[in-house]
mmCIF file of C-alpha atoms and ligand atoms in Angstrom:
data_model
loop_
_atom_site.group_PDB
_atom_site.id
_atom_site.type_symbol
_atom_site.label_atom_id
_atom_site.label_comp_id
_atom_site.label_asym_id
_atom_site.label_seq_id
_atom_site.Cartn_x
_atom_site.Cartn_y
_atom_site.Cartn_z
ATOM 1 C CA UNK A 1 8.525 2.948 -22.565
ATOM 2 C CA UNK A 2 11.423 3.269 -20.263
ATOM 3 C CA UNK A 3 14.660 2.244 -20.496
ATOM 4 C CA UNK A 4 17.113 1.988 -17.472
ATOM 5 C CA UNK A 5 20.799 0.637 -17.335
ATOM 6 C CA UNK A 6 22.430 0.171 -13.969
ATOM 7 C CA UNK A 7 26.554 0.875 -14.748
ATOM 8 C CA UNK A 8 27.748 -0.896 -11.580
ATOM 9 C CA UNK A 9 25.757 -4.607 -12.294
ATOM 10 C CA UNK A 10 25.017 -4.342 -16.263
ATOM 11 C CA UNK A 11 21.870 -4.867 -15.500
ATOM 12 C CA UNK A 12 19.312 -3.376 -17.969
ATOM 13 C CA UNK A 13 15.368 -3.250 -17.278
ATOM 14 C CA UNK A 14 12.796 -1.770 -19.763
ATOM 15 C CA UNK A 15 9.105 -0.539 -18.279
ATOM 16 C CA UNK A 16 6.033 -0.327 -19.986
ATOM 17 C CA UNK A 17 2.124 -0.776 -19.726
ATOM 18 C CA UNK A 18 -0.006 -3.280 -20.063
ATOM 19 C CA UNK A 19 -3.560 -3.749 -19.935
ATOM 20 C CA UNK A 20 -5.419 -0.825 -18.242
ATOM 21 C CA UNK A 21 -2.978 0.138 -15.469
ATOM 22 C CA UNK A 22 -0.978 -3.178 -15.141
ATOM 23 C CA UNK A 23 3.378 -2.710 -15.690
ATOM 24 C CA UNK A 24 5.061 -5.142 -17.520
ATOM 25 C CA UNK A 25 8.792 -5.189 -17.528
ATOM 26 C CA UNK A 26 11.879 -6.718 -18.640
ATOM 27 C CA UNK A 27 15.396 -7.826 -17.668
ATOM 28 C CA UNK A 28 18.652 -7.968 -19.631
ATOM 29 C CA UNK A 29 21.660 -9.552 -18.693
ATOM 30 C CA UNK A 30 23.889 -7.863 -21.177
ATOM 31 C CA UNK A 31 27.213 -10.426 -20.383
ATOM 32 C CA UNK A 32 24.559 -13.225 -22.036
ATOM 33 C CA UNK A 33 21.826 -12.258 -23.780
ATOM 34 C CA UNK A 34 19.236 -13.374 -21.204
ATOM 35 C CA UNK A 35 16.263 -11.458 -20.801
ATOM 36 C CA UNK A 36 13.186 -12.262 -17.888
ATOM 37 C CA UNK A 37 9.746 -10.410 -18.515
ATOM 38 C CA UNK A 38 8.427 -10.134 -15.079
ATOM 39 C CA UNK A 39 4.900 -11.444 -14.839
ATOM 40 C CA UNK A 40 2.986 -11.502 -18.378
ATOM 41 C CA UNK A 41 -0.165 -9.206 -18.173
ATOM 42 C CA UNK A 42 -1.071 -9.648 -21.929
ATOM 43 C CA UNK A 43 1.608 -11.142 -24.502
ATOM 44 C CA UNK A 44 1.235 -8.244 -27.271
ATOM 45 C CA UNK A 45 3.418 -5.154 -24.844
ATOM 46 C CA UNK A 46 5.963 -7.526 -24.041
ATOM 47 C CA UNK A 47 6.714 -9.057 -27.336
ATOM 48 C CA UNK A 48 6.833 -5.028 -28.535
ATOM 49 C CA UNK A 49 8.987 -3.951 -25.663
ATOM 50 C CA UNK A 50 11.913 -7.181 -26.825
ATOM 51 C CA UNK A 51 11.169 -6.119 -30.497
ATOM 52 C CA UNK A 52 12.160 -2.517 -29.946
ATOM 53 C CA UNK A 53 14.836 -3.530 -27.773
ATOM 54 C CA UNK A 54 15.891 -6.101 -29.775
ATOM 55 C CA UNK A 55 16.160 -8.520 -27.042
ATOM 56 C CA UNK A 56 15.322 -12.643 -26.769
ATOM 57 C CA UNK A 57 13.166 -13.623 -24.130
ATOM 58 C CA UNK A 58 14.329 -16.378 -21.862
ATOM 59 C CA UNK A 59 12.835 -16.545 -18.512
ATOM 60 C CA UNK A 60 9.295 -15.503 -17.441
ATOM 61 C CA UNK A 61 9.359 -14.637 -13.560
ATOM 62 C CA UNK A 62 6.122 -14.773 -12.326
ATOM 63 C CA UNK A 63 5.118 -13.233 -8.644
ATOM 64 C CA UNK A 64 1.475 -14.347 -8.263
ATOM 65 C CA UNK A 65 -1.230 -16.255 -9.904
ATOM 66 C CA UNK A 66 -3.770 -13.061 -11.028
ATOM 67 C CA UNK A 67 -4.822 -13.294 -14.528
ATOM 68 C CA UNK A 68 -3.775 -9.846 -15.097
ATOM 69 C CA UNK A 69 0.148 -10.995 -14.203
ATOM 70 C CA UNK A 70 0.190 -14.309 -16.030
ATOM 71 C CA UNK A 71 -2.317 -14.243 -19.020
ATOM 72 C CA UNK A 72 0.508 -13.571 -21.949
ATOM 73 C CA UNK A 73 2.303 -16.553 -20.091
ATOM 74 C CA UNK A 74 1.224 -19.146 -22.656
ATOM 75 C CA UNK A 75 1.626 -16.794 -26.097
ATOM 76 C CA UNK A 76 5.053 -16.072 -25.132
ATOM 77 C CA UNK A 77 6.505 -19.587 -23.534
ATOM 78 C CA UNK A 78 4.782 -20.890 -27.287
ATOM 79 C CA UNK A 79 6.039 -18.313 -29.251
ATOM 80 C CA UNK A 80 9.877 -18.054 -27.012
ATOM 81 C CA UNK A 81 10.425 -21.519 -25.527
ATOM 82 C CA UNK A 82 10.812 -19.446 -22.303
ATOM 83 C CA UNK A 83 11.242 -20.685 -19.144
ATOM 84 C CA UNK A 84 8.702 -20.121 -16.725
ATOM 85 C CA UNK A 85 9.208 -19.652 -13.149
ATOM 86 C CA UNK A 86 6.656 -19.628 -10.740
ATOM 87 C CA UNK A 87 5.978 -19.421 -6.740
ATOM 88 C CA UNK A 88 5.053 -23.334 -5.675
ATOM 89 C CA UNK A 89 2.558 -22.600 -3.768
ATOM 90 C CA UNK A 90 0.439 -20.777 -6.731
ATOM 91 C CA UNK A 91 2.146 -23.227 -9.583
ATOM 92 C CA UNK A 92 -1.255 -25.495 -10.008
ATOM 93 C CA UNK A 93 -3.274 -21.478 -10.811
ATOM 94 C CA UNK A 94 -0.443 -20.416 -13.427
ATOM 95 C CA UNK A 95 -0.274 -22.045 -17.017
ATOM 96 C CA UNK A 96 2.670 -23.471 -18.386
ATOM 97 C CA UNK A 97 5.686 -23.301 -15.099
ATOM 98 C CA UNK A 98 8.337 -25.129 -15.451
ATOM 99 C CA UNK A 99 10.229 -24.680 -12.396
ATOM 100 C CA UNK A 100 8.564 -23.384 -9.054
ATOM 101 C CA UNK A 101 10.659 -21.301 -6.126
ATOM 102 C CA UNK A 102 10.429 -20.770 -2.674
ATOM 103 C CA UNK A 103 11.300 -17.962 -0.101
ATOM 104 C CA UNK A 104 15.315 -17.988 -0.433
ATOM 105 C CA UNK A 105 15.635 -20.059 -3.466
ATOM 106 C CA UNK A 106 17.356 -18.331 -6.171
ATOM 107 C CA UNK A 107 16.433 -17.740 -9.909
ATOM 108 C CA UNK A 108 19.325 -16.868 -12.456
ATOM 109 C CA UNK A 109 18.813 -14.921 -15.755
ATOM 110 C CA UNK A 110 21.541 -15.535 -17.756
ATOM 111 C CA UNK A 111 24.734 -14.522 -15.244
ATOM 112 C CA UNK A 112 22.382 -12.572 -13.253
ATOM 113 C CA UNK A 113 21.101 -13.781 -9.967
ATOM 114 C CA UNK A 114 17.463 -12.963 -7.961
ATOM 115 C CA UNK A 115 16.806 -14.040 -4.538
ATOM 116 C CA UNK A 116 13.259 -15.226 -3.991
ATOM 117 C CA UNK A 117 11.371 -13.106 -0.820
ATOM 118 C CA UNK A 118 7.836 -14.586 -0.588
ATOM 119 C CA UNK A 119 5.303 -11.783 0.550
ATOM 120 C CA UNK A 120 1.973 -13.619 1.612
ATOM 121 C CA UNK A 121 -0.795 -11.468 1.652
ATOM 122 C CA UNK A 122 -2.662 -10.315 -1.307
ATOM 123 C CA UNK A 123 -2.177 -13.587 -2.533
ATOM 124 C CA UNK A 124 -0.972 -16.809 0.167
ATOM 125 C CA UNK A 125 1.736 -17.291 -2.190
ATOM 126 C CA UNK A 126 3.118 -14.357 -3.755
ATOM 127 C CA UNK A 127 6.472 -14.127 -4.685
ATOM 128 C CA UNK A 128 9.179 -11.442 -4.750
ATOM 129 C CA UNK A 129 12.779 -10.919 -6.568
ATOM 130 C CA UNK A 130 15.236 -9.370 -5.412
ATOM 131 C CA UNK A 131 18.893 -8.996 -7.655
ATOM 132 C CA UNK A 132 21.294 -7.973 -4.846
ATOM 133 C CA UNK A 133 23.994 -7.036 -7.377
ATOM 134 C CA UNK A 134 21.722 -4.379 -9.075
ATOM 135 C CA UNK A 135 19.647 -3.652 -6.156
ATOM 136 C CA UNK A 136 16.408 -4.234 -8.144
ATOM 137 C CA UNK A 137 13.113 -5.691 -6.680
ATOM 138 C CA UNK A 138 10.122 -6.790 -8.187
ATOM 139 C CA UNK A 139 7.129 -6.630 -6.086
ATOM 140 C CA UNK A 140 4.722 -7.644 -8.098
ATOM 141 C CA UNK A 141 1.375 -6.801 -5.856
ATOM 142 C CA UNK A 142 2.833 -6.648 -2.522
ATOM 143 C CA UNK A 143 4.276 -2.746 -2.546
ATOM 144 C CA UNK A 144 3.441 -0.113 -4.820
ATOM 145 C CA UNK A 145 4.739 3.273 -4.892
ATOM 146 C CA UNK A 146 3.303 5.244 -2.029
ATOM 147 C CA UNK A 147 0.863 1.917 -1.464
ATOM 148 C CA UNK A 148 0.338 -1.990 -1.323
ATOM 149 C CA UNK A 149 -1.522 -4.955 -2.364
ATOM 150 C CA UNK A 150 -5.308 -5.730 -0.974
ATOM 151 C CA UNK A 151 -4.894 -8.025 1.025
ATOM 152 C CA UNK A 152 -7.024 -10.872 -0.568
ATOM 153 C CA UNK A 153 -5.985 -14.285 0.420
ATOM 154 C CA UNK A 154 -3.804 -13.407 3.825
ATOM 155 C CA UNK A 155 -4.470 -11.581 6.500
ATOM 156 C CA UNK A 156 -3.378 -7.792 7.664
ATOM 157 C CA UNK A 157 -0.744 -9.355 10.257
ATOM 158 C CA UNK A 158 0.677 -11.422 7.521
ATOM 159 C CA UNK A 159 0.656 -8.686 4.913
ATOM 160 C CA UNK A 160 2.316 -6.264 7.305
ATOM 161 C CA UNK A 161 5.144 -9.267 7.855
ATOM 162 C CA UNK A 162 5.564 -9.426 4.276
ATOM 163 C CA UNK A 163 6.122 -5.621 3.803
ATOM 164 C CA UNK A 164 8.540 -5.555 7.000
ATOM 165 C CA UNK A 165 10.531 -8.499 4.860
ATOM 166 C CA UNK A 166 10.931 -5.550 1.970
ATOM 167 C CA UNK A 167 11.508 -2.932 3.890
ATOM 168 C CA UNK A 168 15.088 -4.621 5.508
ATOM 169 C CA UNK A 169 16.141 -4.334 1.649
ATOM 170 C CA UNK A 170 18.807 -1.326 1.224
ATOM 171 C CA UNK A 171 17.573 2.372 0.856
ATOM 172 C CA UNK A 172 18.813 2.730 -2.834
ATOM 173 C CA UNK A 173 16.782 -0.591 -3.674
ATOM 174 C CA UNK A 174 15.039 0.131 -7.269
ATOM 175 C CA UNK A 175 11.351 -1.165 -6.844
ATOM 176 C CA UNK A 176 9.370 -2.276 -9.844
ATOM 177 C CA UNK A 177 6.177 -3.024 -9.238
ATOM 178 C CA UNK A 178 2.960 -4.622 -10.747
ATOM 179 C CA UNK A 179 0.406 -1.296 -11.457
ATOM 180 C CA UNK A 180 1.006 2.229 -11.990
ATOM 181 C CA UNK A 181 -1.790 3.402 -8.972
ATOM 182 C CA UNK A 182 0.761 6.035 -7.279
ATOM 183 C CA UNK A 183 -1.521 9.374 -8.026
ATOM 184 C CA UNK A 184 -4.590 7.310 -5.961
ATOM 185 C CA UNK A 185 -2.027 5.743 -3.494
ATOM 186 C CA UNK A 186 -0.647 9.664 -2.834
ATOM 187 C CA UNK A 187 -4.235 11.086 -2.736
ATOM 188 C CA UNK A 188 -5.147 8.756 0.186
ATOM 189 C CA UNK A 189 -1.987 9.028 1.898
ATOM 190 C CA UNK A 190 -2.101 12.603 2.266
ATOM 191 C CA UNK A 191 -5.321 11.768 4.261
ATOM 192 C CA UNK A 192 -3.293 10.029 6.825
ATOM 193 C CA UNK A 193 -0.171 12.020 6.695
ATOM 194 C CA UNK A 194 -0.730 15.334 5.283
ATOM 195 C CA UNK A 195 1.927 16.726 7.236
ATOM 196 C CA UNK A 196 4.686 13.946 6.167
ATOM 197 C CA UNK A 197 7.117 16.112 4.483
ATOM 198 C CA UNK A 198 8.470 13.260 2.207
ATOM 199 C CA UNK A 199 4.711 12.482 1.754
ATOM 200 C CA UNK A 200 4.149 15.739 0.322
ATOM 201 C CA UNK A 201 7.714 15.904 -1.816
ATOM 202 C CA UNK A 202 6.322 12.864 -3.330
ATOM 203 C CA UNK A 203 2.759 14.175 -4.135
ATOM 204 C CA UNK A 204 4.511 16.982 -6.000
ATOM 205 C CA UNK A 205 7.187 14.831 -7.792
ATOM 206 C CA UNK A 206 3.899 12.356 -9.164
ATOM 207 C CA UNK A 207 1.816 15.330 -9.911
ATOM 208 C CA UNK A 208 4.792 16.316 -12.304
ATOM 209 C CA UNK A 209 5.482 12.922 -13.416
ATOM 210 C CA UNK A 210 1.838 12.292 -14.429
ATOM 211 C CA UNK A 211 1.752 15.685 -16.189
ATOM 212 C CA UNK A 212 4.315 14.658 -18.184
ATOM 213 C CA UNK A 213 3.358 10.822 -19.150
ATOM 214 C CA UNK A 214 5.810 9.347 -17.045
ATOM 215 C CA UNK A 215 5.508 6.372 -14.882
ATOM 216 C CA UNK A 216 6.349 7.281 -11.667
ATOM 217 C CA UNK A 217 7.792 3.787 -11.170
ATOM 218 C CA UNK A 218 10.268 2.658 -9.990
ATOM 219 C CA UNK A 219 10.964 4.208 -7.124
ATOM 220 C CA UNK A 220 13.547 3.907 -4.414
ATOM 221 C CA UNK A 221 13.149 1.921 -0.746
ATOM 222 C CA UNK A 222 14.621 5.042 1.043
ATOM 223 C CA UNK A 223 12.135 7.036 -0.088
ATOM 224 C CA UNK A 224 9.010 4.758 0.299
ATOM 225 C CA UNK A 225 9.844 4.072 4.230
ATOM 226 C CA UNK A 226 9.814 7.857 4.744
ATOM 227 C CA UNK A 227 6.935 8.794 2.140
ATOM 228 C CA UNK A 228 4.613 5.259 1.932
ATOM 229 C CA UNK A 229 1.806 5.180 5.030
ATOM 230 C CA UNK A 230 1.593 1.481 4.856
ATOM 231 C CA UNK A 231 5.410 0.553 5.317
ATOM 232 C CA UNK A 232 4.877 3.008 8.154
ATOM 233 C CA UNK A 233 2.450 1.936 10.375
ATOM 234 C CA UNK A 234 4.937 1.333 13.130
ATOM 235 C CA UNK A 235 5.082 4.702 13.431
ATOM 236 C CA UNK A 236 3.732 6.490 16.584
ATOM 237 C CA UNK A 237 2.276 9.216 14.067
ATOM 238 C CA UNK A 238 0.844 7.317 11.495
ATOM 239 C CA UNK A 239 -0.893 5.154 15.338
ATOM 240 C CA UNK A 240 -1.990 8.107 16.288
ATOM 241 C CA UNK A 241 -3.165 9.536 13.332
ATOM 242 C CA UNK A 242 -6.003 6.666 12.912
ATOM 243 C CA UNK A 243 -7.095 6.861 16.508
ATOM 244 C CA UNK A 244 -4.457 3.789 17.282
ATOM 245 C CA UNK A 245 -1.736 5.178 19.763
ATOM 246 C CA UNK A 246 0.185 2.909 21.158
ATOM 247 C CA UNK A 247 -1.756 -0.385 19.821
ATOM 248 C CA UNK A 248 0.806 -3.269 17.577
ATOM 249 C CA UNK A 249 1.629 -2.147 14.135
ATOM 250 C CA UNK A 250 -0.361 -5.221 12.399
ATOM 251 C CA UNK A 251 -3.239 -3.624 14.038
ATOM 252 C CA UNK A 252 -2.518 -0.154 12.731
ATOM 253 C CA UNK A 253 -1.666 -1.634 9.409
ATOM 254 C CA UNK A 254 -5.159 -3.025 9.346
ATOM 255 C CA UNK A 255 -6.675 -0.028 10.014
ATOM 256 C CA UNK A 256 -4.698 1.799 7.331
ATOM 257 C CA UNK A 257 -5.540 -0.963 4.797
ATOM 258 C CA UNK A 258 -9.482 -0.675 5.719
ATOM 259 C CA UNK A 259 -9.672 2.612 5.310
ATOM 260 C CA UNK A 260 -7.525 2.452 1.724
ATOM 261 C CA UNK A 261 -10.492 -0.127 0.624
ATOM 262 C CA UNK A 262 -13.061 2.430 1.356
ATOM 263 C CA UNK A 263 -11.451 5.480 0.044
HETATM 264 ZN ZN1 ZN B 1 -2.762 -9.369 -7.947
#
């Protein structure tokens, strides 16, 4: 389990797994007490994670309707009186919401404020949050470290949109994101870019990270747009590395993305 605290915004978060490869994690909002789980994989790792912490749950911030994101939802709204917070277009697939968000809308925790992004694409109705004060996102399936979400419901145009939409956030943006899959995400990439000297910092830096039983999340926006293939495909050498000079981005994305599925 991880525990961060950001000086400048007070804003604590605490990391840890859930299910096979799934993260849960939590936000505190010292000033009040609040604290948001973000998306409930199972109930059991979260309700550990506020024991040892010693913190309440208030809010649960849900991204996307996946049963391995939402199926603690109804232990922990029974067991906390939580709130639960859901994207509206996904609210009739997730148990127990009691207030639904759109892109722009935005979702307080305690005296801490998130901005809702929504990322179609691996689902149509995924949702993102984004605290400006502490720089923190939560991307739930949209961008992993080094990787992204299948695309499952959208399509490869609209997935690349959504991951354009994250990448305007600031370089020293934290990312949290739903799954620890950086060591397979890093593997692949080095297919595409083996020359991609942030590519191959990063490798190193996970290799280490895994040897030691560290998550490797979160990472930092800065350093996914120069290491992470897929935030890159407008990028006349990640084009021409897949046989794609010169052709749109979505349709180097999609390449990128097909060749992830196989790998
Ligand atoms: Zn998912």
């Amino acid at each position: 389990m991880n525990t961060r605290s950001d000086m400048s915004s007070n804003t604590q978060t605490r990391l840890f797994l859930c299910l096979k490869d799934n993260y849960g994690v939590l936000v505190h909002d010292p000033a009040s007490g609040a604290t948001a789980a973000i998306d409930a994989p199972e109930a059991a790792p979260v309700e550990a994670a506020l024991t040892s912490s010693g913190w309440k749950l208030s809010d649960v911030l849900v991204t996307h309707h996946h049963g391995d994101h939402t199926a603690g939802i109804a232990e922990l709204k029974q067991r906390y009186r939580a709130r639960v917070v859901a994207p509206h277009r996904e609210a009739s697939k997730i148990p127990d919401v009691d207030e639904t968000v759109g892109e722009g809308d935005t979702v307080t925790v305690g005296t801490l404020s998130a901005r809702v992004i929504e990322t179609p694409g691996h689902t149509l109705g995924q949702i993102n949050y984004f605290f400006p004060a502490a720089k923190l996102l939560f991307a739930g399936d949209t961008l992993f470290s080094i990787g992204c979400g299948r695309v499952i419901e959208g399509t490869p145009e609209m997935m690349w949109q959504s991951l354009l939409k994250l990448r305007a956030l600031p370089d020293d943006t934290m990312i949290f994101c739903g799954h620890e899959y950086t060591e397979a995400n890093v593997r692949f990439a080095l297919t595409i870019e083996p020359n991609n000297p942030a590519l191959v910092a990063r490798a190193a830096e996970v290799k280490r990270q895994i040897a030691a039983g560290m998550p490797t999340i979160p990472t930092l926006m800065g350093e996914e747009k120069r290491a992470n293939v897929f935030l890159r495909a407008d990028d006349p050498d990640v084009a021409a590395a897949v046989g794609l000079a010169g052709k749109p981005a979505a349709q180097v994305f999609a390449e990128v993305r097909a060749r992830k599925n196989k790998f």
